[in-house]
Structures are given as C-alpha cells and as structure tokens.
Amino acid sequence: MKEKEGSLGLFQQFKFVRVLHHDTRAKSLYLLGTIQSQDAIAIIEKTAFNVQDDLLMNNLVASSIEDIRMLDKNDVYHWYMAVMKEDLEKLPGAKVSLIWPATQTHIDKYGKQRHRMITETPEMYRSVLAPYIETMKGDRIQWVYNILSHKVEADRIVYENTDPVNGFILLPNLKWDRTTMDALYLIAIVHRRDVASIRDLSKKHIPWLKSVQREIVQAVTTTYPLTETQLRIYVHYLPSYYHFHIHVTNVEHDAGDSTGIGKAIMLTDVISRLEEMSDEHSGFAKSTLSFFLGENSELWKNGYSKIYKD
Amino acid sequence: MKEKEGSLGLFQQFKFVRVLHHDTRAKSLYLLGTIQSQDAIAIIEKTAFNVQDDLLMNNLVASSIEDIRMLDKNDVYHWYMAVMKEDLEKLPGAKVSLIWPATQTHIDKYGKQRHRMITETPEMYRSVLAPYIETMKGDRIQWVYNILSHKVEADRIVYENTDPVNGFILLPNLKWDRTTMDALYLIAIVHRRDVASIRDLSKKHIPWLKSVQREIVQAVTTTYPLTETQLRIYVHYLPSYYHFHIHVTNVEHDAGDSTGIGKAIMLTDVISRLEEMSDEHSGFAKSTLSFFLGENSELWKNGYSKIYKD
C-alpha cells in the first residue's frame, strides 16, 4: 500500500483489534483498532456503482470488469465472480473513514448492539435526555462550529444563508460520493445555536422551519437535476449530535435505519404537527415521542432502562 | 477483460440497454441488456468483506487495500478513497449474475420503479385519495373480512378481542417464519369497518387506540419472550389495503421500506399527535401528511403528478 500525501501515515498505523460491526448488506465494515496506543475506528465501505457514466454503461463489460470467472449455471441463470477495475481518481473501490482518537461514545455508536423502543414522555425527557444533552454541547460539537464558521469544509458548501438566526449551511454528507445522483445526501446545519433537537421546537418556529424547507428545496433543485418530489427531507430524533440539522436525500437512496421510524421524522410532519398543536406556546417539549436506543448507550444503561425496569 | 472458460463468452456479448434498478445501499446494479438479440439481465453486486480471514484482519491495511488517498479531515474524522486489492480466487470484488434469455416476468421482478414524495394537504386527500379509497373497498378487501369472520386463518390467531367496535384480531404476518424471534412480525386487524386509514382517525378515537395498543403489548409479551421496549408498533400511510390494521415487529427486524418514514408511522406518534390537536373535533382529515408513491402507481400517474405538474 502506498499513500500519496502527508498525514496519511495515520491510516497505515492502524492496528486491528476487533470487528465492531459488519453490515453485509451495505458491504461496510466497522473496525476497532489503535493508532499510537489510542483507540481508532476505521469504517471501510465499498462504493456504489457510478451509473452516471454513460461510457462506462455502454462498455460495461470492458470498462468496469477487470477479470471474470464463471462459477455455475442452471437453466437461464449464470453466476460469476469478478474483479472490478478500480481507479483512485474515477472508480475508487471503497471509501474509508477513520476516527482517531475515538471516544467510548464513538465505539458504542458503531458497535453492533440490540435495540429498545423508548416512548419518551415530557417527564422522561426532562429527567433523562435534557441533562444528557447538556453534556453533549460545547467541545463535543466543536466540529459543527468549525463548519459554520468556514474553518473547515468551506469549499464543499452547496448553499448558505448567512443570517445568524434564520440561516443555515447546506453541504454534502460525507457518506455521499458527490456524484451518484440516486444516492444524493446533503445536510443542512442551522446557524442558530438554541435548538438542540426537535424538543426545542415550538409553534413560533413554524415560519422559520418553512423558510428553511423552501430554501433547501430551491437550492437542491437548482444545483442538481432533481425535483421537489424526489427529495426526502427529514430530521433525527434522537439525533447523533445536538445542534439542529436537517437530512436531505434522494428518495431513491436507501439510507437504512437512518430513514426509519423511531429515528427519522419528515420535516413536513414536524411542521404539520406543530401547526396542529393547540395553544400558541405549545411545542415538542410537551409531546410524547418514540425512538430507538441501542442497549449499549449510556442513555439506555443509566437512563431509560431504569424507568422501564427492563 | 479476459474470460478463462468456455461459455463465458456469453457475458462478453452483453449489450447494455438500461438500468433496471440501482441499490446504492447494497451496492447492487440491475441492468437490462441483450445477448444475441434476446433480453438479458445482469446483476452486479459488490461483495461483502471477508471477516473470517484473520490474516486479512490482522494486516488489514497492507493486505486488503491497494492504494489510498486522503480526501478531507475535520477534527478526529479523516476520509479517504481507496482501491481494494482483489483476487478472482480469494478476494473477488463483485458477484455477477446473468439471466438469459430473460422473460418480461424477470424484467418486472428486478425493474424497480422510481418514487415520489407526496406532501398531501387535506384538499389533495379529498380530491385524489378519498375517491380512490372508495374503489378499494368491498370485494377488494373481502380477504380481510374472511379473516375477521374466522373463515380463513382462524388456526393462526394469536389473540382476539371479539368486540365489534373495539376489538381486533392479532395474527402472524405471512412474511414471518413464526420461529425466528428477531424477525417477529404480527398484524392486528380491527373489527370495526369505519376506519380505512389514519385519515379517518380523530381525537374521539384516542381511548380506543390506547386500549388496542395496550392489548397488543399484553398479548405479544405474554405469548413471546419479548418486552414492550422490544416491539415496534406502527401503521402505514399509505397502507396497502384500506381497512385499519397495525403492524407489530421486533425492533431488531429489518423490514426495509416498510418501517421507513414516508410509509410508516409509530402508533404512539399517531396517538400523541391526536392528543396534541386543538379542538375536540380535529383529526388527521385536516392534517398535511407525507408519503412515498411509486411512479407506476395509478395514484401518481392519474392523480398527484397532475397536482405537482411533474
């Protein structure tokens, strides 16, 4: 293996410890290891095919498959194993993400674990989640502030409304290869810092949420060859970090659990539900909300499991 | 590209026509083409990693990655693109299946339609969906009435509350093997016939919905070795048939699109949202609801596509 730029040596130093999770459907491998005696997580994920490349499609066999061997045949069915043609520039075979130094929270996040469905009342939110969210602010989301202040990833910004209250930055999710339109995945991170999750949203936020949704649709449909009905715009509850952000994917993209109930809520549903609420001061702080939680998470182990006595 | 054995020439003759389906999560490509003027389907799927190979795992970097380049970094996160080491014998990069000659049935099976995200206002519901639902009643759901009257599947009933207004029948979904507890999948079909979908639910249904939810949890947790927090209880909007029914799965079961936003809504969220609504007569008839629709569906082609002018 060769690496072409400085600081790449980091990945070369990765010492394998154990498999955290192997997603055989998504062809993704989550590995725990160490680099310089500190925990590191390496995520290796095979890339999706590049179906935008007409040349590739028209010369499929010659241009994308390096070598092929028949395994078996039965009636009209024929099976082969193949070696793909890969190219660091145009046809990389895998994306690799490295998290180093990794905290126990990172390790818990990627480690395979069983799940629980929590039905969180306002009281449960106040006693368990709200105090936890306080510990997840500040340094834990410094990387978000780095993006918002253009310290990092500024060249990747797709659209920005710089207003400190109503504005947001729209940029590609690092999970997206930025080419495969069917897998389009963007994140809108709001500039305001007073909304940690949908629990902080109330009826007064409706005009703001609607304008953000409108601007996202406008920006995405003018930047990419997609229409409004081809976009899935949603938020997470629980989110993985507590600074309000919105996910935007192509409806065709299968983002797995990330778009499942108990994790995702359509932004239009967030808005409609707020609109339906009775008095002017009501909001999600008073709602009962359902979500999944991994059994290894602190929130389950030291929080909700005690309430459920489970 | 070289092929090593006789009859492999078949794949070399594959002439690309169009992409039937591109599963970006599973990294699988379903292609329609022709071989000797007859339809052929080629399925190319990237392989999952070989985590059984200890040598590979222990020398991960050196043995499985051919070349790597850093894309970006932010704080503890580092992203790379990589070219994988592949080998026809030990580390093939993809599996290829070829169906030839392919019939229209094969093509329909693998051809996935594209989808649209509909944001349905109460007016859209009244003008498009409500008239459609009327055509889906009667004979179209005779099979549901057959279950409710014990004409069929009576031996499969897990639990029943026979009350004609408040009651329901709980039975295994035919997709479940009735053994694998992680894949548990039951359906609760209500006896009352006046609720076609959640659009017919209003605040007056809250006590009924809560009692149904309670009885489902009670029945499932006494019949199977599961606790309340291990159950995902949800409804579909749009449902596949217009007689109110509730899905119950193990939280560990990956039911794919069936549990995704734009299709599924947690029953607790249905109840909470009704509870939050302002006046006593309000219900989902006045809500804006989002859902997916296949482009081949009548509802898209002759209904919503005209509203969206898309």
XYZ file of N, CA and C in Angstrom, chain B residues 116-239:
372
model
N -41.787 8.980 -5.631
C -42.007 10.400 -5.405
C -42.445 10.593 -3.970
N -42.098 11.733 -3.428
C -42.513 12.075 -2.078
C -43.669 13.054 -2.194
N -44.812 12.636 -1.700
C -46.006 13.476 -1.778
C -46.235 14.163 -0.440
N -46.513 15.455 -0.460
C -46.925 16.164 0.746
C -48.406 16.451 0.551
N -49.219 15.605 1.164
C -50.662 15.617 0.897
C -51.419 16.545 1.844
N -51.986 17.590 1.291
C -52.821 18.503 2.075
C -54.222 17.875 2.209
N -55.052 18.392 3.132
C -56.423 17.872 3.256
C -57.175 17.964 1.920
N -56.936 19.024 1.146
C -57.619 19.201 -0.141
C -57.177 18.112 -1.119
N -55.872 17.822 -1.148
C -55.370 16.774 -2.039
C -55.963 15.431 -1.645
N -56.077 15.196 -0.342
C -56.673 13.943 0.119
C -58.100 13.814 -0.408
N -58.886 14.880 -0.256
C -60.291 14.812 -0.678
C -60.437 14.642 -2.184
N -59.548 15.291 -2.951
C -59.722 15.238 -4.406
C -59.098 14.006 -5.052
N -58.021 13.467 -4.484
C -57.330 12.341 -5.124
C -57.497 11.021 -4.360
N -57.085 11.007 -3.075
C -57.033 9.728 -2.378
C -58.414 9.211 -1.949
N -59.256 10.098 -1.395
C -60.555 9.643 -0.888
C -61.373 8.913 -1.964
N -61.496 9.465 -3.183
C -62.246 8.740 -4.230
C -61.588 7.398 -4.580
N -60.244 7.364 -4.543
C -59.512 6.127 -4.832
C -59.816 5.070 -3.772
N -59.820 5.494 -2.491
C -60.082 4.549 -1.399
C -61.450 3.893 -1.581
N -62.453 4.677 -2.051
C -63.793 4.106 -2.261
C -63.741 2.912 -3.209
N -62.864 2.995 -4.231
C -62.756 1.896 -5.198
C -62.007 0.699 -4.630
N -61.350 0.900 -3.484
C -60.552 -0.175 -2.886
C -61.298 -0.894 -1.766
N -62.566 -0.553 -1.566
C -63.342 -1.224 -0.518
C -64.107 -2.415 -1.093
N -65.003 -3.014 -0.297
C -65.843 -4.119 -0.785
C -65.039 -5.343 -1.168
N -65.238 -5.817 -2.380
C -64.584 -7.044 -2.853
C -63.070 -7.027 -2.692
N -62.471 -5.832 -2.830
C -61.021 -5.737 -2.772
C -60.457 -6.124 -1.418
N -61.307 -6.025 -0.379
C -60.807 -6.423 0.943
C -61.652 -7.549 1.529
N -62.306 -8.323 0.647
C -63.071 -9.488 1.104
C -62.172 -10.419 1.924
N -60.893 -10.525 1.513
C -59.959 -11.416 2.212
C -59.752 -10.986 3.666
N -59.882 -9.682 3.934
C -59.768 -9.186 5.311
C -60.997 -9.632 6.108
N -62.191 -9.471 5.497
C -63.426 -9.884 6.170
C -63.414 -11.397 6.430
N -62.834 -12.157 5.515
C -62.721 -13.610 5.708
C -61.908 -13.949 6.959
N -60.855 -13.164 7.195
C -60.053 -13.382 8.404
C -60.861 -12.998 9.636
N -61.515 -11.814 9.567
C -62.260 -11.315 10.734
C -63.425 -12.238 11.106
N -63.988 -12.943 10.114
C -65.120 -13.841 10.393
C -64.660 -15.285 10.621
N -63.337 -15.493 10.751
C -62.765 -16.817 11.030
C -62.960 -17.804 9.878
N -63.298 -17.296 8.685
C -63.441 -18.200 7.543
C -62.092 -18.759 7.130
N -61.045 -17.938 7.275
C -59.696 -18.385 6.930
C -58.726 -18.004 8.051
N -57.623 -18.737 8.113
C -56.509 -18.429 9.019
C -56.873 -18.437 10.508
N -58.052 -19.011 10.855
C -58.505 -18.996 12.252
C -57.504 -19.697 13.173
N -56.843 -20.747 12.644
C -55.898 -21.502 13.473
C -54.618 -20.716 13.759
N -54.436 -19.580 13.071
C -53.206 -18.805 13.255
C -53.381 -17.636 14.234
N -54.618 -17.420 14.673
C -54.879 -16.268 15.549
C -54.080 -16.366 16.857
N -53.337 -15.303 17.158
C -52.525 -15.245 18.371
C -53.359 -14.702 19.526
N -54.253 -13.766 19.202
C -55.085 -13.130 20.222
C -56.277 -12.491 19.533
N -57.447 -12.508 20.194
C -58.593 -11.792 19.643
C -59.406 -11.139 20.737
N -59.824 -9.900 20.460
C -60.841 -9.226 21.257
C -62.020 -9.151 20.300
N -63.109 -9.880 20.615
C -64.201 -10.056 19.650
C -65.189 -8.887 19.604
N -65.001 -7.864 20.423
C -65.927 -6.731 20.408
C -65.973 -6.113 19.003
N -67.192 -5.958 18.426
C -67.278 -5.472 17.036
C -66.780 -4.039 16.854
N -66.771 -3.237 17.903
C -66.296 -1.848 17.773
C -64.849 -1.698 18.242
N -64.551 -2.237 19.411
C -63.222 -2.028 19.986
C -62.252 -3.181 19.732
N -62.758 -4.286 19.197
C -61.941 -5.485 19.105
C -61.022 -5.547 17.902
N -60.181 -6.587 17.913
C -59.247 -6.818 16.805
C -58.737 -8.248 16.863
N -58.168 -8.676 15.739
C -57.551 -9.998 15.654
C -56.054 -9.797 15.449
N -55.242 -10.504 16.227
C -53.783 -10.411 16.095
C -53.279 -11.737 15.530
N -52.585 -11.678 14.387
C -52.070 -12.931 13.810
C -50.735 -12.699 13.115
N -49.956 -13.775 12.916
C -48.629 -13.606 12.306
C -48.747 -13.126 10.866
N -47.896 -12.203 10.487
C -47.778 -11.811 9.089
C -47.199 -13.012 8.342
N -47.684 -13.231 7.123
C -47.216 -14.399 6.367
C -45.729 -14.315 6.025
N -45.150 -13.107 6.158
C -43.712 -12.953 5.891
C -42.862 -13.547 7.027
N -43.485 -13.754 8.182
C -42.717 -14.240 9.334
C -42.727 -15.759 9.384
N -41.575 -16.354 9.678
C -41.472 -17.818 9.734
C -42.056 -18.390 11.039
N -42.537 -17.513 11.944
C -43.162 -17.891 13.224
C -42.192 -18.591 14.177
N -40.901 -18.494 13.896
C -39.905 -19.111 14.768
C -38.818 -18.113 15.169
N -38.247 -17.418 14.184
C -37.138 -16.512 14.440
C -37.632 -15.292 15.209
N -37.301 -15.242 16.504
C -37.870 -14.192 17.352
C -37.411 -12.792 16.930
N -36.152 -12.670 16.420
C -35.662 -11.360 15.967
C -36.446 -10.827 14.769
N -37.135 -11.722 14.064
C -37.872 -11.302 12.870
C -39.378 -11.282 13.114
N -39.784 -11.354 14.384
C -41.218 -11.385 14.712
C -41.994 -10.303 13.970
N -43.110 -10.721 13.356
C -43.913 -9.776 12.565
C -45.380 -10.216 12.652
N -46.184 -9.440 13.376
C -47.603 -9.736 13.527
C -48.421 -8.586 12.943
N -49.681 -8.893 12.648
C -50.608 -7.859 12.173
C -51.839 -7.881 13.068
N -52.287 -6.696 13.489
C -53.543 -6.584 14.234
C -54.559 -5.942 13.299
N -55.644 -6.682 13.017
C -56.690 -6.161 12.128
C -57.911 -5.854 12.975
N -58.393 -4.624 12.917
C -59.504 -4.234 13.794
C -60.828 -4.750 13.236
N -61.786 -4.985 14.144
C -63.097 -5.478 13.703
C -63.948 -4.372 13.062
N -63.842 -3.166 13.571
C -64.679 -2.087 13.033
C -64.293 -1.797 11.584
N -65.275 -1.381 10.804
C -65.032 -1.188 9.369
C -65.102 0.273 8.945
N -65.128 1.192 9.927
C -65.289 2.603 9.560
C -63.974 3.384 9.551
N -62.842 2.679 9.679
C -61.547 3.368 9.614
C -60.740 2.759 8.468
N -60.655 3.486 7.356
C -59.921 2.990 6.190
C -58.427 3.246 6.348
N -58.097 4.388 6.933
C -56.687 4.752 7.138
C -56.634 5.747 8.287
N -55.425 6.236 8.625
C -55.333 7.204 9.725
C -56.098 8.500 9.416
N -56.361 8.775 8.125
C -57.160 9.964 7.771
C -58.521 9.955 8.458
N -59.033 8.766 8.815
C -60.351 8.659 9.455
C -60.269 8.745 10.978
N -59.058 8.914 11.501
C -58.912 8.963 12.964
C -59.008 10.399 13.476
N -59.767 10.584 14.572
C -59.843 11.900 15.204
C -59.688 11.713 16.716
N -59.723 12.820 17.436
C -59.471 12.769 18.880
C -60.371 11.768 19.610
N -61.602 11.573 19.097
C -62.514 10.659 19.800
C -62.001 9.207 19.786
N -61.053 8.896 18.873
C -60.540 7.530 18.795
C -59.387 7.257 19.771
N -58.936 8.303 20.484
C -57.756 8.133 21.349
C -57.918 6.993 22.369
N -59.037 6.956 23.143
C -59.151 5.873 24.143
C -59.118 4.492 23.482
N -59.767 4.373 22.328
C -59.780 3.093 21.607
C -58.361 2.705 21.172
N -57.635 3.640 20.541
C -56.277 3.350 20.074
C -55.371 2.952 21.237
N -55.526 3.643 22.364
C -54.696 3.315 23.525
C -55.012 1.917 24.050
N -56.296 1.541 24.042
C -56.635 0.213 24.557
C -56.137 -0.864 23.589
N -56.212 -0.600 22.280
C -55.702 -1.571 21.312
C -54.191 -1.737 21.509
N -53.468 -0.623 21.638
C -52.025 -0.690 21.843
C -51.688 -1.491 23.112
N -52.417 -1.195 24.190
C -52.186 -1.895 25.458
C -52.407 -3.409 25.310
N -53.530 -3.760 24.635
C -53.850 -5.183 24.457
C -52.832 -5.889 23.565
N -52.343 -5.192 22.548
C -51.325 -5.791 21.670
C -50.066 -6.095 22.483
N -49.602 -5.105 23.246
C -48.389 -5.284 24.056
C -48.586 -6.449 25.031
N -49.743 -6.463 25.688
C -50.056 -7.517 26.644
C -50.035 -8.902 25.977
N -50.711 -9.004 24.828
C -50.812 -10.290 24.136
C -49.444 -10.761 23.633
N -48.670 -9.852 23.048
C -47.377 -10.245 22.478
C -46.383 -10.614 23.576
N -46.339 -9.800 24.638
C -45.340 -10.077 25.676
C -45.692 -11.306 26.515
N -46.968 -11.723 26.519
C -47.288 -12.970 27.232
C -47.122 -14.184 26.320
N -47.264 -13.984 25.010
C -47.132 -15.110 24.071
C -45.682 -15.390 23.698
N -44.888 -14.335 23.589
C -43.499 -14.473 23.133
C -42.536 -13.916 24.175
N -41.275 -14.368 24.157
C -40.299 -13.908 25.168
C -39.743 -12.521 24.839
N -40.624 -11.532 24.796
C -40.217 -10.174 24.443
C -40.836 -9.195 25.431
N -40.172 -8.032 25.592
C -40.734 -6.991 26.455
C -41.246 -5.846 25.590
N -41.980 -4.937 26.220
C -42.598 -3.830 25.499
C -41.594 -3.037 24.670
N -40.391 -2.786 25.231
C -39.416 -1.960 24.526
C -38.750 -2.702 23.364
N -39.078 -3.971 23.177
C -38.518 -4.707 22.045
C -39.497 -4.765 20.873
N -40.623 -4.043 20.998
C -41.640 -4.066 19.945
C -41.715 -2.738 19.198
N -41.892 -2.849 17.879
C -42.124 -1.677 17.045
C -43.572 -1.809 16.554
N -44.431 -0.917 17.014
C -45.866 -0.996 16.707
C -46.231 0.209 15.850
N -46.683 -0.045 14.619
C -46.839 1.067 13.682
C -47.927 0.810 12.660
N -48.315 1.871 11.984
C -49.290 1.759 10.895
C -48.645 2.296 9.624
N -49.291 2.020 8.499
C -48.805 2.532 7.218
C -49.726 3.630 6.689
N -49.102 4.646 6.128
C -49.852 5.623 5.350
C -48.956 5.998 4.176
N -49.316 5.623 2.974
C -50.460 4.855 2.561
C -50.351 3.380 2.932
N -51.474 2.803 3.384
C -51.495 1.359 3.648
C -51.658 0.595 2.331
